[in-house]
Coordinates of C-alpha atoms in Angstrom, one line a residue:
M1 CA 0.0 0.0 0.0
N2 CA 2.8 2.4 0.8
D3 CA 4.6 1.6 -2.5
L4 CA 1.4 2.3 -4.4
R5 CA 1.0 5.7 -2.6
L6 CA 4.6 6.5 -3.5
L7 CA 4.1 5.6 -7.2
S8 CA 1.0 7.7 -7.3
Y9 CA 2.9 10.6 -5.7
Y10 CA 5.7 10.3 -8.3
L11 CA 3.1 10.3 -11.1
G12 CA 1.4 13.4 -9.7
I13 CA 4.6 15.4 -9.5
K14 CA 5.7 14.2 -13.0
V15 CA 8.7 12.2 -11.8
V16 CA 7.4 9.2 -13.9
D17 CA 5.2 9.2 -16.9
V18 CA 2.1 7.1 -17.4
H19 CA 3.9 4.3 -19.2
S20 CA 6.6 4.0 -16.5
F21 CA 3.9 4.1 -13.8
N22 CA 2.0 1.2 -15.4
T23 CA 5.2 -0.8 -15.8
L24 CA 6.2 -0.2 -12.1
L25 CA 2.7 -1.0 -11.0
T26 CA 2.6 -4.2 -12.9
S27 CA 6.0 -5.3 -11.5
L28 CA 4.8 -4.4 -8.0
L29 CA 1.7 -6.6 -8.4
I30 CA 3.7 -9.5 -9.8
V31 CA 6.3 -9.4 -7.1
T32 CA 3.7 -9.0 -4.3
G33 CA 1.5 -11.8 -5.7
F34 CA 4.3 -14.4 -6.1
A35 CA 6.4 -13.5 -3.0
R36 CA 4.1 -14.9 -0.4
P37 CA 3.4 -18.3 -2.0
L38 CA 7.1 -18.6 -2.9
V39 CA 8.2 -18.0 0.6
S40 CA 5.6 -20.4 1.9
C41 CA 7.0 -23.1 -0.3
L42 CA 10.7 -22.4 0.4
Y43 CA 10.6 -21.6 4.1
D44 CA 9.1 -23.9 6.8
P45 CA 9.1 -22.3 10.2
T46 CA 8.4 -25.6 11.9
K47 CA 11.9 -26.8 11.2
R48 CA 13.1 -24.8 14.2
Y49 CA 11.3 -27.0 16.6
R50 CA 10.4 -30.1 14.6
T51 CA 11.7 -33.4 16.1
N52 CA 11.3 -37.1 15.6
S53 CA 10.8 -37.8 19.3
R54 CA 9.1 -35.7 21.9
R55 CA 10.6 -35.0 25.3
T56 CA 8.3 -36.6 27.9
I57 CA 7.8 -36.9 31.6
Q58 CA 8.5 -40.7 31.2
G59 CA 11.9 -40.1 29.7
A60 CA 12.9 -37.5 32.3
N61 CA 15.0 -38.4 35.4
Y62 CA 12.9 -37.9 38.5
N63 CA 15.9 -36.5 40.4
M64 CA 16.3 -33.7 37.8
Q65 CA 14.3 -30.6 37.4
M66 CA 10.9 -30.8 35.6
R67 CA 10.7 -28.1 33.0
V68 CA 7.2 -26.8 32.2
L69 CA 6.0 -24.2 29.8
V70 CA 2.6 -22.8 30.8
C71 CA 0.6 -20.7 28.3
I72 CA -1.6 -17.9 29.6
H73 CA -4.2 -16.0 27.6
N74 CA -5.8 -14.0 30.4
E75 CA -6.0 -13.8 34.2
D76 CA -8.7 -16.5 34.4
N77 CA -6.1 -19.1 33.3
V78 CA -3.7 -18.3 36.2
P79 CA -5.3 -19.8 39.4
M80 CA -5.9 -23.3 38.0
T81 CA -2.5 -23.4 36.4
I82 CA -0.8 -22.5 39.7
H83 CA -2.7 -25.2 41.5
L84 CA -1.6 -27.7 38.9
L85 CA 2.1 -26.7 39.3
K86 CA 1.8 -27.0 43.1
S87 CA 0.4 -30.5 42.8
C88 CA 3.5 -31.6 40.8
N89 CA 5.4 -32.0 44.0
P90 CA 8.2 -29.5 43.6
S91 CA 11.1 -30.2 45.9
R92 CA 14.8 -29.5 46.3
V93 CA 15.6 -33.0 45.0
S94 CA 13.3 -32.6 42.0
P95 CA 12.6 -28.8 41.4
V96 CA 10.2 -27.4 38.9
T97 CA 11.3 -24.7 36.4
V98 CA 8.3 -22.9 35.0
F99 CA 8.4 -20.8 31.8
V100 CA 5.3 -18.6 31.7
L101 CA 4.3 -17.4 28.3
H102 CA 1.6 -14.7 28.2
L103 CA 0.0 -14.8 24.8
M104 CA -1.5 -11.6 23.4
K105 CA -3.3 -11.2 20.1
L106 CA -1.6 -8.9 17.6
T107 CA -3.5 -5.7 16.9
A108 CA -3.0 -3.0 14.3
S109 CA -1.2 -0.8 16.8
S110 CA 1.3 -3.3 17.9
A111 CA 4.2 -5.4 16.4
A112 CA 4.7 -9.2 16.6
I113 CA 7.3 -9.8 19.4
L114 CA 8.5 -12.3 21.8
V115 CA 10.2 -10.8 24.9
P116 CA 11.2 -11.8 28.4
H117 CA 9.3 -10.3 31.3
Y118 CA 11.9 -7.6 32.2
Q119 CA 11.3 -6.0 28.8
G120 CA 7.5 -6.4 29.2
D121 CA 7.1 -2.8 30.4
T122 CA 7.5 -1.6 26.8
L123 CA 4.2 -3.2 25.9
K124 CA 1.3 -0.8 25.9
S125 CA -1.4 -3.3 25.0
D126 CA -3.1 -5.0 27.9
G127 CA -0.2 -4.1 30.2
N128 CA -2.2 -4.3 33.4
C129 CA -3.3 -7.8 32.6
S130 CA 0.3 -8.8 32.0
M131 CA 1.5 -7.4 35.3
H132 CA -1.2 -9.2 37.2
I133 CA -0.3 -12.5 35.6
F134 CA 3.5 -12.0 36.2
N135 CA 2.9 -10.9 39.8
A136 CA 1.0 -14.1 40.5
F137 CA 3.8 -16.3 39.3
E138 CA 6.4 -14.2 41.1
R139 CA 4.6 -14.8 44.3
L140 CA 4.5 -18.5 43.5
E141 CA 8.3 -18.5 43.1
Q142 CA 8.8 -16.6 46.4
Q143 CA 6.4 -19.0 48.2
Y144 CA 8.3 -22.1 46.9
K145 CA 11.8 -20.6 47.0
G146 CA 14.4 -23.2 46.0
T147 CA 11.8 -25.6 44.6
I148 CA 10.1 -23.6 41.9
A149 CA 11.9 -21.2 39.6
V150 CA 10.0 -19.0 37.2
Q151 CA 10.9 -17.3 33.9
Q152 CA 8.3 -15.2 32.2
F153 CA 7.8 -14.1 28.6
T154 CA 5.2 -12.2 26.5
A155 CA 4.4 -13.1 23.0
V156 CA 2.4 -10.8 20.7
A157 CA 1.4 -12.6 17.6
P158 CA -1.6 -13.3 15.3
Y159 CA -3.5 -16.4 16.3
K160 CA -2.6 -18.3 13.1
S161 CA 1.2 -18.2 14.0
M162 CA 0.9 -18.1 17.8
H163 CA 1.7 -21.8 18.1
S164 CA 5.1 -21.1 16.5
D165 CA 6.1 -18.9 19.5
I166 CA 4.9 -21.5 21.9
C167 CA 6.8 -24.3 20.2
T168 CA 9.9 -22.2 19.8
V169 CA 10.1 -21.4 23.5
A170 CA 9.4 -25.1 24.3
A171 CA 12.3 -26.1 22.1
D172 CA 14.7 -23.5 23.3
K173 CA 14.0 -24.1 27.0
R174 CA 13.9 -27.9 26.5
T175 CA 10.7 -28.3 28.4
T176 CA 9.2 -31.7 29.0
I177 CA 5.5 -30.6 28.9
V178 CA 3.5 -27.6 27.6
I179 CA 0.3 -26.7 29.4
I180 CA -2.2 -24.9 27.3
P181 CA -5.7 -23.6 28.4
F182 CA -8.9 -24.9 26.8
H183 CA -10.7 -22.6 24.3
K184 CA -13.8 -22.6 26.4
Q185 CA -14.3 -20.8 29.7
W186 CA -16.9 -21.7 32.3
S187 CA -18.9 -19.4 34.5
I188 CA -19.3 -20.0 38.2
D189 CA -22.7 -21.8 37.7
G190 CA -21.0 -24.4 35.6
K191 CA -22.2 -23.2 32.2
V192 CA -20.0 -22.3 29.2
G193 CA -19.5 -18.6 29.4
F194 CA -17.0 -17.9 26.6
V195 CA -15.7 -19.8 23.5
N196 CA -12.7 -18.6 21.6
R197 CA -12.4 -20.5 18.3
S198 CA -9.1 -18.9 17.5
I199 CA -7.5 -20.3 20.6
R200 CA -8.8 -23.7 19.6
I201 CA -6.8 -23.5 16.4
V202 CA -3.8 -22.5 18.4
N203 CA -4.2 -25.5 20.6
K204 CA -4.6 -27.9 17.7
N205 CA -1.3 -26.6 16.2
V206 CA 0.5 -26.9 19.4
M207 CA -0.7 -30.5 20.0
D208 CA 0.5 -31.4 16.5
W209 CA 3.9 -29.6 16.5
A210 CA 5.2 -29.2 20.1
P211 CA 8.6 -30.8 20.7
C212 CA 7.4 -32.3 24.0
S213 CA 4.3 -33.6 25.7
V214 CA 1.3 -31.3 25.8
G215 CA -1.3 -31.0 28.5
L216 CA -4.6 -29.3 27.6
L217 CA -6.1 -27.9 30.8
I218 CA -9.9 -27.6 31.1
N219 CA -10.7 -25.2 34.0
R220 CA -14.1 -25.2 35.6
C221 CA -13.4 -22.8 38.5
Q222 CA -13.5 -25.7 41.0
M223 CA -10.0 -25.1 42.5
D224 CA -9.1 -21.6 41.5
S225 CA -10.2 -19.1 44.1
N226 CA -7.7 -16.2 44.3
Q227 CA -7.4 -16.5 48.1
S228 CA -6.4 -20.2 48.0
I229 CA -3.6 -19.6 45.6
L230 CA -1.4 -18.3 48.4
S231 CA -1.9 -21.4 50.6
C232 CA 0.8 -24.1 50.7
D233 CA -1.4 -26.7 52.5
L234 CA -4.2 -27.2 50.0
S235 CA -5.2 -30.8 49.5
Y236 CA -5.9 -32.1 46.0
S237 CA -8.0 -35.1 45.0
I238 CA -6.8 -36.3 41.6
A239 CA -8.0 -39.2 39.4
L240 CA -6.4 -40.8 36.4
L241 CA -8.6 -42.6 33.9
F242 CA -6.4 -45.3 32.4
F243 CA -7.4 -47.2 29.2
G244 CA -4.0 -48.5 28.1
G245 CA -3.2 -46.0 25.3
D246 CA 0.2 -44.5 24.8
D247 CA -0.8 -41.2 26.2
D248 CA -2.2 -42.9 29.3
Y249 CA 1.4 -44.0 30.2
E250 CA 2.6 -40.4 30.0
A251 CA -0.4 -39.3 32.2
L252 CA 0.6 -42.1 34.6
A253 CA 4.1 -40.7 34.9
I254 CA 2.7 -37.2 35.7
C255 CA 0.4 -38.7 38.3
G256 CA 3.2 -40.6 39.8
R257 CA 5.1 -37.4 40.3
M258 CA 2.0 -35.8 41.8
A259 CA 1.5 -38.7 44.2
G260 CA 4.8 -37.7 45.9
N261 CA 3.0 -34.6 47.2
P262 CA 1.7 -35.3 50.7
N263 CA -1.3 -33.1 50.0
V264 CA -2.3 -35.1 46.9
S265 CA -4.6 -38.1 47.0
L266 CA -4.5 -40.1 43.7
T267 CA -7.0 -42.6 42.4
V268 CA -6.1 -44.6 39.3
V269 CA -9.3 -45.8 37.6
L270 CA -8.5 -48.8 35.4
F271 CA -10.8 -49.6 32.5
K272 CA -10.4 -53.2 31.3
H273 CA -12.1 -55.1 28.5
D274 CA -11.6 -58.4 26.7
L275 CA -8.9 -57.1 24.4
C276 CA -6.9 -55.0 26.9
N277 CA -3.2 -55.9 27.0
Y278 CA -2.0 -54.5 30.4
E279 CA -1.8 -56.1 33.8
V280 CA -3.0 -54.2 36.9
K281 CA -0.1 -55.4 39.0
K282 CA 2.5 -54.2 36.5
L283 CA 0.8 -50.8 36.4
E284 CA 0.9 -50.5 40.2
C285 CA 4.7 -51.2 40.0
L286 CA 5.1 -48.6 37.3
I287 CA 3.3 -45.8 39.1
H288 CA 5.1 -46.7 42.4
H289 CA 8.4 -46.4 40.4
Y290 CA 7.5 -42.8 39.4
A291 CA 6.2 -41.9 42.9
A292 CA 8.0 -41.7 46.2
R293 CA 8.2 -44.8 48.3
D294 CA 6.4 -43.2 51.3
C295 CA 3.3 -42.2 49.3
R296 CA 1.8 -45.6 48.5
D297 CA -1.0 -45.2 51.1
R298 CA -2.2 -42.1 49.1
I299 CA -2.5 -44.1 45.8
H300 CA -5.7 -46.0 45.2
F301 CA -6.7 -48.3 42.4
K302 CA -10.1 -49.0 41.1
E303 CA -10.7 -51.6 38.3
F304 CA -13.8 -51.8 36.1
M305 CA -14.6 -54.3 33.3
V306 CA -16.4 -52.4 30.5
Q307 CA -17.6 -53.6 27.1
N308 CA -18.8 -50.4 25.4
G309 CA -19.0 -46.6 25.6
E310 CA -22.2 -46.6 27.6
E311 CA -20.5 -48.5 30.4
I312 CA -17.5 -46.2 30.4
T313 CA -19.8 -43.2 30.7
K314 CA -21.7 -44.8 33.7
V315 CA -18.4 -45.4 35.5
I316 CA -17.1 -41.9 34.9
R317 CA -20.5 -40.4 36.0
S318 CA -20.3 -42.5 39.2
L319 CA -17.2 -40.5 40.1
G320 CA -19.4 -37.5 40.8
D321 CA -17.7 -34.4 42.0
T322 CA -15.4 -36.1 44.4
F323 CA -12.3 -35.1 42.5
D324 CA -10.7 -31.7 41.9
L325 CA -8.8 -32.8 38.8
V326 CA -9.2 -35.7 36.4
I327 CA -6.3 -36.6 34.1
V328 CA -6.7 -38.7 30.9
G329 CA -4.6 -39.4 27.8
R330 CA -5.9 -38.2 24.4
H331 CA -5.3 -41.2 22.2
F332 CA -8.0 -43.8 22.3
D333 CA -8.4 -46.3 19.5
P334 CA -11.8 -45.5 17.9
R335 CA -11.9 -49.0 16.4
S336 CA -11.9 -50.5 19.9
P337 CA -15.3 -52.2 20.8
I338 CA -15.5 -50.2 23.9
A339 CA -15.5 -47.0 21.9
S340 CA -19.0 -47.7 20.5
G341 CA -21.4 -45.0 21.3
L342 CA -18.7 -42.4 21.9
T343 CA -17.6 -41.4 18.4
E344 CA -21.1 -40.3 17.4
W345 CA -21.2 -37.5 20.0
S346 CA -17.6 -36.2 19.6
E347 CA -17.6 -32.3 19.4
V348 CA -14.0 -31.6 20.2
P349 CA -12.0 -34.4 18.5
E350 CA -8.6 -33.0 19.4
L351 CA -9.3 -34.0 23.0
G352 CA -9.9 -37.7 22.1
L353 CA -13.1 -39.6 22.8
I354 CA -12.8 -39.5 26.6
G355 CA -11.4 -36.0 26.9
D356 CA -14.2 -34.8 24.7
M357 CA -16.8 -36.4 26.9
L358 CA -15.2 -34.9 30.0
S359 CA -15.2 -31.4 28.5
S360 CA -19.0 -31.3 28.5
S361 CA -20.9 -29.1 31.1
D362 CA -22.2 -32.3 32.8
F363 CA -19.0 -32.5 34.9
K364 CA -17.7 -30.0 37.5
F365 CA -14.1 -31.1 37.9
A366 CA -11.1 -29.7 36.0
V367 CA -9.6 -31.9 33.3
L368 CA -6.1 -32.3 32.0
V369 CA -5.8 -34.1 28.7
I370 CA -2.3 -35.4 28.0
V371 CA -0.9 -35.7 24.5
Q372 CA 2.5 -37.5 24.1
Q373 CA 2.3 -38.6 20.5
P374 CA 2.7 -36.2 17.6
L375 CA 0.6 -36.6 14.5
M376 CA 3.2 -35.8 11.9
T377 CA 2.6 -37.6 8.7
G378 CA 4.7 -40.7 8.0
L379 CA 6.0 -40.9 11.6
T380 CA 3.0 -41.7 13.7
E381 CA 3.0 -45.5 13.1
L382 CA 6.7 -45.8 13.7
R383 CA 6.6 -43.8 16.9
T384 CA 3.6 -45.8 18.2
M385 CA 5.6 -49.0 17.7
N386 CA 8.7 -47.6 19.4
S387 CA 6.6 -46.1 22.2
S388 CA 4.8 -49.4 22.9
R389 CA 8.1 -51.3 22.9
S390 CA 9.7 -48.8 25.3
I391 CA 6.7 -48.9 27.6
S392 CA 6.6 -52.7 27.6
S393 CA 10.3 -53.0 28.4
K394 CA 10.0 -50.3 31.2
V395 CA 7.1 -52.1 32.8
S396 CA 8.7 -55.5 32.5
S397 CA 12.0 -54.3 34.0
I398 CA 10.3 -52.5 36.9
F399 CA 8.1 -55.5 37.5
S400 CA 11.0 -57.9 37.4
S401 CA 13.1 -55.8 39.8
D402 CA 10.1 -55.6 42.1
E403 CA 9.7 -59.4 42.1
D404 CA 13.4 -59.8 42.7
R405 CA 13.1 -57.5 45.7
H406 CA 10.3 -59.6 47.2
T407 CA 12.3 -62.8 46.5
L408 CA 15.3 -61.4 48.5
V409 CA 13.0 -60.4 51.3
E410 CA 11.5 -63.9 51.5
K411 CA 14.9 -65.5 51.6

């Protein structure tokens, strides 16, 4: 547009004649028309963070720091995110490093930027909101000094490319999980109050391209009063719905870490059917491997035999409102016989069949949907095989060592 104004100005003051003006205008249109598709073909921004294997909680050493990237769109996302971080059992042995990324929509009066917090005072757009968000996480760091470290950033970008900033920070900081808020927000009475479809697109892109595991957090205002954020002694009742999928094992690793928190009570709900290929005893050994040895009394297992989606729904509804947070893996084989009756009602497929059901307004608890597997074309099947093999070997080795330990005790 500026170039066109300049050409018109030159034509008006007789710097160029009509023929030259037409030639320059045609050249401008050709260059402008071909530049964007040409750049799109030659430049792939996802190469900066694309990877053949995602970093995961399973693959991380428990005695090393857990690196988490949390994405915040507005102040309503803050309380539940802080509760989630507190439940992850930060300690001096296994500290948590939190990278906070405040995401702001690009407007006509601002430029696309990604800056750390100490430069955030240069932002004019929505500055008060940013400061409230940053102050909340600074208080969290002060409250958990030595066990939680916080670094904060602001990203101003259009929604269509916002996932690129998220994935870039995740890759640069080598995080093991990215926490993103759901695109729906609930009011206090439990009804859907606001839906942002642009955020939904951002979430889809992050789930597809993130270089590490992703947790999509559905907040229903159950645990997020502003007064309770400052308390260190809050108790959390958490449930894991386990179906045996690859993402379920990543969720199991996260829950094992949470179970080390003395203020967390964990219930693992196991759904079994005729074709399931996991053993409850081995799963117990696996989660005890992730969790601290002194927390086994706070871990409870419930086992249900189910044959179809209707029976799954009945079991989940029977949980009622006894839990503050329910964790579930996204991947769930839609060809499984127990999926019958669930696929027809799917409204948010990126959550998976169970996550989609839990996102309805029928439930009052918060939900964390875990995504470990990327969906990059040509690599999904190979990664699924590798993931299954590594999981099987890990469970077998842990189970074998546990049996050996019992044998030595008996001798």
